[in-house]
Coordinates of C-alpha atoms and ligand atoms in Angstrom, one line a residue:
M20 CA 71.2 20.1 186.4
I21 CA 72.8 23.7 186.9
K22 CA 70.2 25.8 185.0
G23 CA 71.8 29.5 185.7
F24 CA 75.3 31.1 186.5
F25 CA 73.9 32.4 190.1
R26 CA 75.1 35.0 191.5
L27 CA 76.3 34.7 195.0
P28 CA 74.7 36.4 198.0
H29 CA 76.7 39.9 198.8
V30 CA 79.7 38.1 201.4
Q31 CA 81.4 40.7 204.2
N32 CA 83.3 39.7 207.1
E33 CA 81.3 39.6 210.2
P34 CA 80.7 42.3 212.5
I35 CA 82.5 42.0 215.9
K36 CA 80.3 41.8 218.8
Q37 CA 81.6 44.3 222.0
Y38 CA 79.6 42.5 225.0
A39 CA 80.0 46.3 227.0
P40 CA 78.4 45.7 230.1
N41 CA 74.6 45.6 229.7
S42 CA 74.4 44.9 226.5
A43 CA 71.8 42.2 225.1
E44 CA 74.7 39.7 223.6
R45 CA 76.7 40.1 227.0
A46 CA 73.4 38.6 229.0
E47 CA 72.5 36.3 226.4
L48 CA 76.7 34.8 226.3
Q49 CA 76.5 34.6 230.5
D50 CA 73.5 32.7 230.5
K51 CA 74.4 30.3 228.1
Y52 CA 77.7 29.8 229.7
D53 CA 75.9 29.4 233.2
E54 CA 73.8 27.1 231.9
L55 CA 76.8 24.9 230.1
W56 CA 78.7 25.7 232.8
S57 CA 76.0 23.9 235.6
S58 CA 74.8 20.2 232.9
E59 CA 77.3 17.8 231.0
R60 CA 77.2 17.1 228.0
D61 CA 77.5 13.6 226.1
I62 CA 79.2 14.2 223.3
P63 CA 79.6 10.8 220.5
M64 CA 81.7 10.6 217.4
Y65 CA 79.7 11.6 214.3
I66 CA 80.5 8.8 211.9
N67 CA 77.8 8.9 208.4
G68 CA 75.7 11.3 209.4
A69 CA 74.9 9.4 212.8
P70 CA 76.3 9.7 216.6
E71 CA 78.2 7.1 217.5
R72 CA 78.9 6.4 221.3
T73 CA 81.1 3.5 222.5
G74 CA 81.0 4.0 226.6
K75 CA 84.4 4.4 226.6
T76 CA 84.4 8.5 227.9
E77 CA 86.6 11.0 228.9
R78 CA 86.4 13.8 231.3
V79 CA 86.0 17.0 229.5
R80 CA 87.3 19.7 232.2
P81 CA 87.6 23.5 232.2
P82 CA 91.3 24.2 232.2
H83 CA 90.9 27.4 234.6
D84 CA 88.8 24.7 236.9
H85 CA 90.4 21.4 235.9
Q86 CA 88.4 20.0 238.8
H87 CA 84.9 20.9 237.4
N88 CA 83.3 18.7 234.7
V89 CA 81.3 20.2 232.2
G90 CA 80.9 16.6 230.6
H91 CA 82.0 13.9 228.5
Y92 CA 83.5 12.4 224.9
H93 CA 83.3 9.1 223.7
M94 CA 86.3 7.9 222.5
G95 CA 87.0 5.6 220.0
D96 CA 89.3 2.9 218.7
R97 CA 90.5 1.7 215.4
S98 CA 87.5 0.0 214.0
H99 CA 85.9 4.0 214.0
V100 CA 88.9 5.4 212.4
Q101 CA 88.2 2.4 209.5
A102 CA 84.5 3.3 210.0
A103 CA 84.7 7.1 209.4
I104 CA 87.0 6.2 206.1
D105 CA 84.5 3.8 205.2
A106 CA 81.8 6.4 205.3
A107 CA 83.9 9.2 203.7
L108 CA 84.5 7.1 200.5
K109 CA 81.0 5.6 200.0
A110 CA 79.8 9.1 200.4
R111 CA 82.0 10.6 197.5
S112 CA 80.1 9.8 194.6
Q113 CA 76.9 11.5 195.5
W114 CA 79.0 14.2 197.2
A115 CA 81.1 15.2 194.6
S116 CA 78.9 15.1 191.8
M117 CA 76.7 17.2 193.4
S118 CA 75.8 21.1 191.7
W119 CA 78.0 23.5 193.4
E120 CA 75.3 25.8 194.1
Q121 CA 74.1 22.9 196.9
R122 CA 77.1 22.3 198.1
A123 CA 77.6 26.6 198.7
S124 CA 74.0 26.6 200.2
I125 CA 75.0 24.3 203.5
F126 CA 77.8 26.5 204.3
L127 CA 76.5 30.1 203.6
K128 CA 73.8 28.0 206.1
A129 CA 75.8 26.8 208.6
A130 CA 77.8 30.7 208.9
D131 CA 73.9 32.1 209.1
L132 CA 73.5 29.4 212.4
L133 CA 76.1 30.6 213.7
A134 CA 76.4 33.9 213.8
G135 CA 72.5 33.5 214.8
P136 CA 70.9 31.1 216.4
Y137 CA 74.2 29.1 217.8
R138 CA 76.5 32.0 218.2
A139 CA 76.7 32.1 222.0
E140 CA 76.9 28.8 221.9
V141 CA 79.9 28.1 220.3
N142 CA 81.3 31.2 222.2
A143 CA 80.2 29.6 225.4
A144 CA 81.6 26.1 224.8
T145 CA 85.2 28.2 223.4
M146 CA 84.9 30.2 226.5
I147 CA 84.3 27.1 228.8
A148 CA 86.8 24.2 227.7
Q149 CA 89.4 26.7 225.9
S150 CA 89.4 29.4 228.1
K151 CA 88.8 32.0 226.0
T152 CA 87.7 35.3 226.8
A153 CA 84.6 36.9 225.5
F154 CA 85.9 38.9 222.9
Q155 CA 88.9 36.1 222.3
T156 CA 86.3 34.1 221.3
E157 CA 84.0 35.9 219.3
I158 CA 86.7 37.0 217.1
D159 CA 87.4 33.1 216.8
A160 CA 84.6 30.7 217.1
A161 CA 82.0 33.4 216.2
C162 CA 83.7 35.9 213.4
E163 CA 86.6 33.6 211.9
L164 CA 84.7 31.0 211.2
I165 CA 81.9 32.3 209.8
D166 CA 83.9 34.1 207.7
F167 CA 85.9 31.3 206.6
L168 CA 82.6 29.4 205.4
R169 CA 81.4 32.9 203.6
F170 CA 84.3 33.7 202.1
N171 CA 85.1 30.3 201.0
V172 CA 81.8 30.2 199.0
K173 CA 82.9 33.3 197.0
Y174 CA 86.8 31.6 196.6
M175 CA 85.2 28.8 195.3
A176 CA 82.9 30.9 192.8
E177 CA 86.1 32.7 191.5
I178 CA 88.1 29.4 191.2
Y179 CA 85.6 27.5 189.1
A180 CA 84.7 30.8 186.7
E181 CA 88.5 30.6 185.7
Q182 CA 88.3 29.4 182.1
P183 CA 90.7 29.0 179.5
N184 CA 90.7 30.8 176.2
S185 CA 89.1 28.7 173.4
M186 CA 89.8 29.3 169.7
P187 CA 87.1 28.9 166.8
G188 CA 85.4 25.3 166.2
V189 CA 86.7 24.5 169.7
W190 CA 85.3 25.0 173.3
N191 CA 87.9 24.3 175.9
R192 CA 86.5 23.8 179.5
I193 CA 88.4 23.2 183.1
E194 CA 86.6 20.8 185.4
Y195 CA 87.8 21.8 189.1
R196 CA 87.0 18.1 190.5
P197 CA 87.6 17.0 193.8
L198 CA 90.5 14.6 195.2
E199 CA 90.2 11.4 194.4
G200 CA 89.4 9.5 197.7
F201 CA 89.0 11.5 200.9
V202 CA 91.0 14.4 203.0
F203 CA 92.3 14.0 206.4
A204 CA 91.7 16.9 208.5
V205 CA 93.6 17.0 211.8
T206 CA 92.6 20.4 213.7
P207 CA 94.8 22.2 217.1
F208 CA 92.9 23.0 220.1
N209 CA 93.4 26.9 220.0
F210 CA 91.1 28.1 217.1
T211 CA 87.3 26.6 217.2
A212 CA 87.7 28.5 213.6
I213 CA 90.3 26.7 212.6
S214 CA 88.5 23.8 213.7
G215 CA 85.8 24.0 211.7
N216 CA 87.7 25.6 208.5
L217 CA 89.6 22.3 208.1
P218 CA 87.2 19.9 207.0
A219 CA 84.7 22.3 205.9
S220 CA 86.8 24.0 202.8
A221 CA 87.7 20.4 201.8
A222 CA 84.3 19.5 201.7
L223 CA 82.8 22.8 200.1
M224 CA 84.9 21.8 196.9
G225 CA 82.9 18.5 196.5
N226 CA 85.8 16.3 199.1
V227 CA 85.1 13.8 201.9
V228 CA 86.6 14.1 204.8
V229 CA 87.7 12.2 208.1
W230 CA 88.2 15.3 210.4
K231 CA 90.1 14.5 213.9
P232 CA 89.7 17.2 216.1
S233 CA 92.2 18.0 219.1
L234 CA 91.1 16.2 222.2
Y235 CA 91.4 19.6 224.1
Q236 CA 88.8 21.0 221.4
V237 CA 86.1 18.4 221.5
Y238 CA 83.5 20.1 223.0
S239 CA 83.3 23.4 220.7
A240 CA 83.8 21.1 217.9
D241 CA 80.5 19.2 218.4
V242 CA 79.1 22.7 218.0
V243 CA 80.6 22.7 215.1
M244 CA 79.8 19.6 213.7
R245 CA 75.8 19.8 214.8
V246 CA 75.7 22.8 212.9
F247 CA 76.8 21.6 210.2
I248 CA 74.0 18.2 209.9
E249 CA 71.8 20.9 210.8
A250 CA 72.7 22.7 207.7
G251 CA 72.2 20.1 205.8
L252 CA 75.7 18.6 205.3
P253 CA 74.7 15.0 203.9
P254 CA 76.3 11.7 205.4
G255 CA 79.4 11.0 205.3
V256 CA 81.1 14.1 204.0
I257 CA 83.0 15.1 207.3
N258 CA 82.9 12.1 209.9
M259 CA 84.0 13.8 212.9
I260 CA 86.2 10.8 215.4
M261 CA 87.9 10.9 218.8
T262 CA 90.6 8.2 218.6
D263 CA 94.4 8.3 219.5
P264 CA 96.5 10.8 217.6
A265 CA 99.4 8.8 216.3
E266 CA 97.0 5.6 215.7
T267 CA 94.7 7.1 213.5
A268 CA 97.6 9.3 211.5
Q269 CA 98.9 5.3 211.1
I270 CA 95.7 3.8 210.0
V271 CA 94.6 6.8 207.6
L272 CA 98.0 7.4 205.9
S273 CA 98.4 3.8 205.2
H274 CA 95.2 3.8 203.5
P275 CA 95.3 3.7 199.1
E276 CA 92.4 6.1 198.9
F277 CA 94.3 8.8 201.0
A278 CA 94.1 11.8 198.9
G279 CA 95.3 14.8 201.1
I280 CA 96.1 16.3 204.6
H281 CA 95.0 19.3 205.6
F282 CA 96.6 19.6 208.8
T283 CA 97.1 22.6 211.6
G284 CA 99.0 21.8 214.8
S285 CA 103.1 21.9 216.0
T286 CA 105.8 21.4 213.8
A287 CA 107.4 18.3 215.2
V288 CA 103.8 16.2 214.2
F289 CA 103.0 17.5 210.7
K290 CA 107.1 16.4 210.2
S291 CA 106.2 13.0 211.4
I292 CA 103.1 13.1 209.1
W293 CA 105.2 14.1 206.3
K294 CA 107.8 11.3 206.7
T295 CA 104.9 8.6 207.0
I296 CA 103.2 9.4 203.6
G297 CA 106.8 9.8 201.9
E298 CA 107.3 6.0 203.5
N299 CA 103.9 4.9 202.4
I300 CA 104.4 7.0 198.8
H301 CA 103.6 3.7 196.8
L302 CA 100.9 2.6 198.4
Y303 CA 98.5 5.1 197.5
R304 CA 96.3 6.0 193.9
S305 CA 97.6 9.8 193.5
Y306 CA 100.1 12.0 195.2
P307 CA 98.5 13.4 198.4
R308 CA 98.1 16.9 199.0
I309 CA 100.2 18.4 201.9
V310 CA 98.8 20.9 203.8
G311 CA 100.0 22.1 207.2
E312 CA 100.0 25.3 209.2
T313 CA 102.5 24.9 212.4
G314 CA 104.5 26.5 214.6
G315 CA 106.0 29.9 215.5
K316 CA 108.0 32.0 217.1
D317 CA 106.9 35.7 216.1
Y318 CA 108.6 38.8 216.5
V319 CA 108.3 42.3 217.4
W320 CA 111.2 44.4 215.9
M321 CA 111.2 48.5 217.3
H322 CA 113.2 51.1 215.3
S323 CA 114.4 54.4 217.7
S324 CA 111.7 56.4 215.4
A325 CA 108.6 54.2 216.7
D326 CA 106.2 55.2 219.7
A327 CA 107.1 53.2 222.5
R328 CA 103.4 53.3 223.7
Q329 CA 102.4 51.7 220.7
V330 CA 105.2 49.1 220.9
A331 CA 103.8 48.3 224.6
V332 CA 100.8 47.6 223.6
A333 CA 101.4 45.8 220.7
L334 CA 103.6 44.0 222.8
V335 CA 101.0 43.1 225.8
R336 CA 98.3 42.1 222.9
G337 CA 100.3 40.5 220.4
A338 CA 102.3 38.4 223.8
F339 CA 99.3 38.0 226.7
E340 CA 96.0 37.8 224.8
Y341 CA 94.4 33.8 224.7
Q342 CA 97.5 33.5 227.3
G343 CA 100.4 33.4 224.5
Q344 CA 98.0 30.5 222.7
K345 CA 98.2 31.7 219.1
C346 CA 100.7 30.4 216.9
S347 CA 101.0 34.3 215.5
A348 CA 101.6 35.3 219.5
A349 CA 104.9 37.9 220.0
S350 CA 107.1 35.8 221.6
R351 CA 110.4 37.5 221.1
A352 CA 111.3 41.5 220.8
Y353 CA 114.1 43.6 219.8
I354 CA 114.5 47.0 221.1
P355 CA 116.9 50.0 220.5
Q356 CA 118.8 50.9 223.9
N357 CA 117.7 54.2 223.4
R358 CA 114.0 53.7 223.7
W359 CA 114.4 50.3 226.2
E360 CA 113.6 52.4 229.6
E361 CA 110.1 54.4 227.6
V362 CA 109.3 50.6 226.7
K363 CA 109.8 48.7 229.9
K364 CA 107.8 51.4 231.8
E365 CA 104.7 51.7 229.6
L366 CA 105.2 47.7 229.7
G367 CA 105.2 47.8 233.9
T368 CA 102.4 49.7 233.6
M369 CA 100.0 48.1 231.4
L370 CA 100.8 44.5 233.0
S371 CA 100.2 45.7 236.7
D372 CA 96.9 46.5 235.3
I373 CA 96.3 42.8 233.7
K374 CA 93.5 40.5 235.4
M375 CA 93.8 37.3 235.4
G376 CA 91.4 34.1 236.1
S377 CA 88.1 32.9 235.0
P378 CA 86.9 33.8 231.4
R379 CA 83.1 34.0 233.2
D380 CA 84.7 37.2 235.2
F381 CA 84.7 39.9 232.0
S382 CA 87.3 41.9 233.6
N383 CA 89.8 39.5 233.1
F384 CA 92.3 39.7 230.3
V385 CA 94.2 36.7 231.0
T386 CA 92.8 33.1 231.5
A387 CA 94.1 29.5 231.7
V388 CA 96.8 27.4 229.9
I389 CA 95.1 24.4 227.8
H390 CA 96.7 21.7 230.2
E391 CA 98.6 20.6 232.8
G392 CA 101.4 19.3 229.9
A393 CA 101.6 22.9 228.6
F394 CA 101.5 24.3 231.7
D395 CA 104.5 22.5 232.9
K396 CA 106.3 23.0 229.5
I397 CA 105.6 26.9 229.6
V398 CA 107.0 26.8 233.5
S399 CA 109.9 25.1 232.5
Y400 CA 110.9 27.6 230.2
I401 CA 110.5 30.5 233.2
E402 CA 112.6 28.5 235.3
Y403 CA 115.2 28.0 232.7
A404 CA 115.5 32.0 232.4
R405 CA 115.8 32.3 236.0
Q406 CA 118.6 30.3 236.5
D407 CA 120.2 30.9 232.7
K408 CA 122.7 33.9 233.5
D409 CA 122.4 35.9 231.0
S410 CA 118.2 36.4 231.5
E411 CA 116.1 38.0 234.3
I412 CA 112.4 37.6 234.5
I413 CA 111.7 41.4 234.6
F414 CA 107.9 41.0 234.9
G415 CA 105.6 38.0 235.9
G416 CA 107.5 34.4 236.4
T417 CA 104.5 33.2 239.1
Y418 CA 102.4 30.2 238.4
D419 CA 99.5 28.2 240.2
K420 CA 97.4 25.1 239.2
S421 CA 96.1 23.9 241.7
V422 CA 92.5 25.6 240.3
G423 CA 93.5 26.1 237.0
Y424 CA 96.5 26.5 235.0
F425 CA 97.2 30.0 235.7
I426 CA 100.6 31.1 234.6
E427 CA 100.8 34.8 234.5
P428 CA 102.3 36.9 231.7
T429 CA 106.4 36.6 232.1
V430 CA 108.7 38.8 230.0
I431 CA 112.2 37.9 230.2
L432 CA 114.9 40.2 229.4
T433 CA 118.1 38.5 228.1
R434 CA 121.4 39.8 227.0
N435 CA 121.8 36.6 224.8
P436 CA 119.9 37.0 221.6
K437 CA 119.9 33.3 221.3
T438 CA 119.1 32.4 224.3
K439 CA 116.7 29.4 223.9
T440 CA 113.0 31.2 225.3
M441 CA 114.4 33.6 221.9
V442 CA 114.9 30.4 219.4
E443 CA 112.0 27.8 220.7
E444 CA 108.4 28.2 220.5
I445 CA 107.0 28.1 224.0
F446 CA 103.3 28.8 223.5
G447 CA 102.5 30.2 226.5
P448 CA 102.3 33.6 228.0
V449 CA 106.0 34.4 227.6
L450 CA 107.9 37.1 226.1
T451 CA 111.8 37.6 225.4
I452 CA 113.2 40.7 224.8
Y453 CA 116.5 41.6 223.6
V454 CA 118.0 45.4 223.7
Y455 CA 120.0 46.1 220.7
K456 CA 122.5 48.8 220.6
D457 CA 120.9 51.7 218.6
E458 CA 123.7 51.8 216.2
D459 CA 123.0 47.9 215.3
W460 CA 119.8 48.6 214.1
E461 CA 120.9 46.9 210.1
T462 CA 122.5 44.3 211.7
S463 CA 119.8 43.6 214.6
L464 CA 117.6 42.9 211.4
D465 CA 119.4 39.9 210.5
L466 CA 119.3 38.8 214.0
V467 CA 115.2 38.9 213.7
N468 CA 115.7 36.9 210.5
E469 CA 118.5 34.1 211.6
T470 CA 117.6 33.4 215.4
S471 CA 114.0 31.1 214.7
E472 CA 113.6 27.9 212.0
Y473 CA 109.9 29.1 211.9
A474 CA 108.7 32.2 209.4
L475 CA 105.0 32.9 210.3
T476 CA 104.6 36.3 211.7
G477 CA 106.1 38.9 212.7
A478 CA 106.0 43.1 213.2
I479 CA 108.1 46.0 212.5
F480 CA 107.7 49.2 214.1
S481 CA 108.9 52.8 212.8
K482 CA 108.1 55.8 211.9
D483 CA 111.2 56.2 209.7
R484 CA 109.9 55.1 205.9
Y485 CA 113.7 54.6 204.6
I486 CA 113.9 52.2 207.6
I487 CA 110.6 50.6 207.1
E488 CA 111.4 49.3 203.6
I489 CA 115.0 48.2 204.5
A490 CA 113.3 46.2 207.4
T491 CA 110.0 44.9 204.9
N492 CA 112.7 43.6 202.0
K493 CA 115.2 42.2 204.7
L494 CA 112.7 40.1 206.8
V495 CA 111.6 39.3 203.6
D496 CA 111.9 35.6 204.0
S497 CA 110.9 35.9 208.2
A498 CA 107.3 35.6 207.8
G499 CA 104.3 34.7 206.1
N500 CA 102.5 37.5 207.7
F501 CA 104.0 40.6 207.8
Y502 CA 102.9 43.6 210.1
I503 CA 104.3 47.3 209.8
N504 CA 103.5 49.1 213.0
D505 CA 100.9 46.8 213.9
K506 CA 100.8 43.3 216.8
P507 CA 101.6 40.7 214.8
T508 CA 98.3 38.7 215.7
G509 CA 94.7 38.7 214.5
A510 CA 94.7 38.2 211.3
V511 CA 91.1 38.7 209.5
V512 CA 89.5 36.4 206.9
D513 CA 90.1 37.9 203.5
Q514 CA 92.5 40.8 204.8
Q515 CA 95.5 38.8 205.7
P516 CA 95.3 35.4 204.1
F517 CA 97.1 33.4 207.0
G518 CA 100.1 31.0 206.6
G519 CA 103.6 31.0 207.4
A520 CA 107.1 29.9 205.3
R521 CA 110.0 27.7 206.5
G522 CA 108.9 25.6 209.7
S523 CA 106.4 27.1 209.8
G524 CA 104.0 25.3 207.5
T525 CA 103.4 25.2 203.6
N526 CA 102.2 28.5 203.5
D527 CA 98.6 27.7 201.5
K528 CA 96.9 30.9 202.8
A529 CA 93.8 29.6 205.0
G530 CA 90.9 32.8 204.1
S531 CA 91.9 33.1 200.7
K532 CA 91.7 31.2 197.1
L533 CA 94.8 29.7 196.9
N534 CA 94.0 27.1 200.3
L535 CA 91.4 26.0 198.0
L536 CA 92.9 25.3 195.3
R537 CA 94.7 22.4 197.2
W538 CA 91.6 20.4 197.3
V539 CA 91.1 20.3 194.0
S540 CA 92.2 18.5 190.6
A541 CA 91.4 20.2 187.6
R542 CA 90.6 18.5 184.9
S543 CA 91.0 20.5 180.9
I544 CA 88.5 19.5 178.8
K545 CA 88.8 20.3 175.1
E546 CA 85.7 19.8 172.9
T547 CA 86.2 19.7 168.8
F548 CA 82.9 20.6 167.3
V549 CA 83.2 19.2 163.6
P550 CA 86.4 16.6 163.6
P551 CA 88.7 16.4 160.9
T552 CA 88.2 13.7 158.5
D553 CA 91.6 13.6 156.4
Y554 CA 94.8 12.8 158.1
T555 CA 97.1 14.8 156.3
Y556 CA 98.7 18.0 156.4
P557 CA 99.4 20.8 153.7
F558 CA 103.2 20.5 154.0
M559 CA 103.1 17.0 153.1
K560 CA 101.6 18.3 149.4
Ligands
NAD6 P1 99.6 19.5 218.2 O1 100.7 19.3 217.1 O2 99.4 18.7 219.9 O3 98.2 19.1 217.8 C1 97.4 19.1 216.6 C2 96.6 17.9 216.0 O4 97.4 16.6 215.7 C3 95.6 17.5 217.3 O5 94.7 16.7 216.6 C4 96.5 16.3 218.0 O6 95.5 15.4 218.2 C5 97.2 15.7 216.3 N1 98.2 14.9 216.9 C6 99.2 15.2 217.5 N2 99.9 14.1 217.6 C7 99.8 13.2 216.9 C8 100.5 12.3 215.8 N3 101.5 11.7 216.5 N4 100.0 12.1 214.5 C9 98.9 12.6 214.6 N5 98.1 14.0 214.6 C10 98.9 13.9 216.0 O7 99.0 21.3 218.8 P2 98.1 21.8 219.4 O8 98.5 21.9 221.1 O9 97.0 21.1 219.4 O10 98.4 23.2 218.7 C11 99.5 24.1 219.1 C12 100.8 23.9 217.8 O11 99.5 24.2 216.5 C13 101.0 25.3 218.0 O12 102.4 24.7 217.3 C14 100.9 26.6 216.9 O13 102.0 27.3 216.8 C15 100.2 25.6 216.3 N6 99.0 26.0 215.5 C16 99.6 26.9 214.0 C17 98.8 27.6 213.2 C18 99.0 28.0 212.1 O14 98.2 29.0 211.2 N7 100.1 28.2 211.8 C19 97.5 28.1 213.7 C20 97.0 27.5 215.1 C21 98.1 26.7 216.2

């Protein structure tokens, strides 16, 4: 029973720790990294709140040292998918009727656990098994996940507070019910924050969840799941399973109680999931909510009025941080002829300075890509450019997978603005640049708009306000997150709600109220205090 309209604790973005030399946070993180590096973790699935071990295990190997072993996870089969669905449905009634401030407390506590006692562990796990540098890890596994958990609670309270008007004699109310059934969360390898947020946001709104993380992110997902349990998440509310992705989808998407999917990953997988849902639509009790944030081919466009060094920094950070494995990473750029030599010089200076290697060495800016399949795919694009008569590799272009999956930051210069590396998502440290004639600046914007199937992020650089306005208007449909004089990566929860359109997703904006609205089904309630006792109306007299 709720006995108060409770005011939430004040919520603000989690301050980013800097890990400077001799700082306490740096020493703590390095110690935790070394501890995890020299031990072997045994990672179970979590079904109905209990660890589930099958004995059928897969090794966890750091991408930057793929012969090293930091543990193993237990792989489940069809029966575990079914068990996870059953556990979720069993938990539903009690969880859905739990008062909102109890749910809020669980996720606020999880945020505080991540901000404090678990910060070094979730960061070290992400550094080791996803090969992120200390800073890239801190802004993801710690700060962004903490922000998601805290701000989602604020958004939930705002949604609940949105109530209709009532005329005298009547009380109208809206109840934001969870979906009827269970939600399927499917998460990518590249952000620990996304992996925690997709199940948690649906659960916060009263839903029960079957969560299948990427099999390349299990090591840090395990830390997140243990934090949820320690924060008091009741058994069955979020069930984390490691099972064959396609088989899992096939079982989940043919279940009558499947109520929605919260997906982040590649466009091809999301389209196949949507197709299956369409084919199975007659099986479901309700029309499922379909939320998916998918691929990108994100651009940087420079006008001749812009500063060359600022553009070069945006390109180096935007294209090569986390080895270009951000959905928002800059991977195509458009530079005017009269500024190209300056930009190229700045790029060359910065790239010659960049170090690549293990994230344990904090001076490295770039580490390894996630796995051998990704390595081979990225390399195939570099080799394509090497033999393409319109393209030339002007920086980088080397790679080596003998110890870890290392690919040097690579810049391709092309004369063909529609060459394969300008169009397709590569998801690695590869940037293709097209130099346009200065007088063609306006038509070059059309090129930016029409070149790829995606519309996730994009950035323009100019000091001329007329140009900024024209570019902003012309590129209105080309990106869900649009940046003026800034790199196209690094969206912050509650500041730049994130998501793209066209082939990049349903644009349901993680890190905003819009996303949480997808996980509720409103019920309008009208209560009349004194019901009429005469069926006739005055006009009948
Ligand atoms: P992925 O598509 O390979 O995998 C994503 C998830 O889908 C994983 O959990 C995977 O196990 C699962 N999966 C794979 N095949 C499946 C199938 N046949 N049926 C059902 N599920 C299946 O993507 P990834 O390599 O983990 O992540 C990289 C991709 O994610 C890139 O395309 C990137 O742009 C995108 N991404 C987008 C955003 C965004 O917000 N738009 C954020 C992060 C990543």
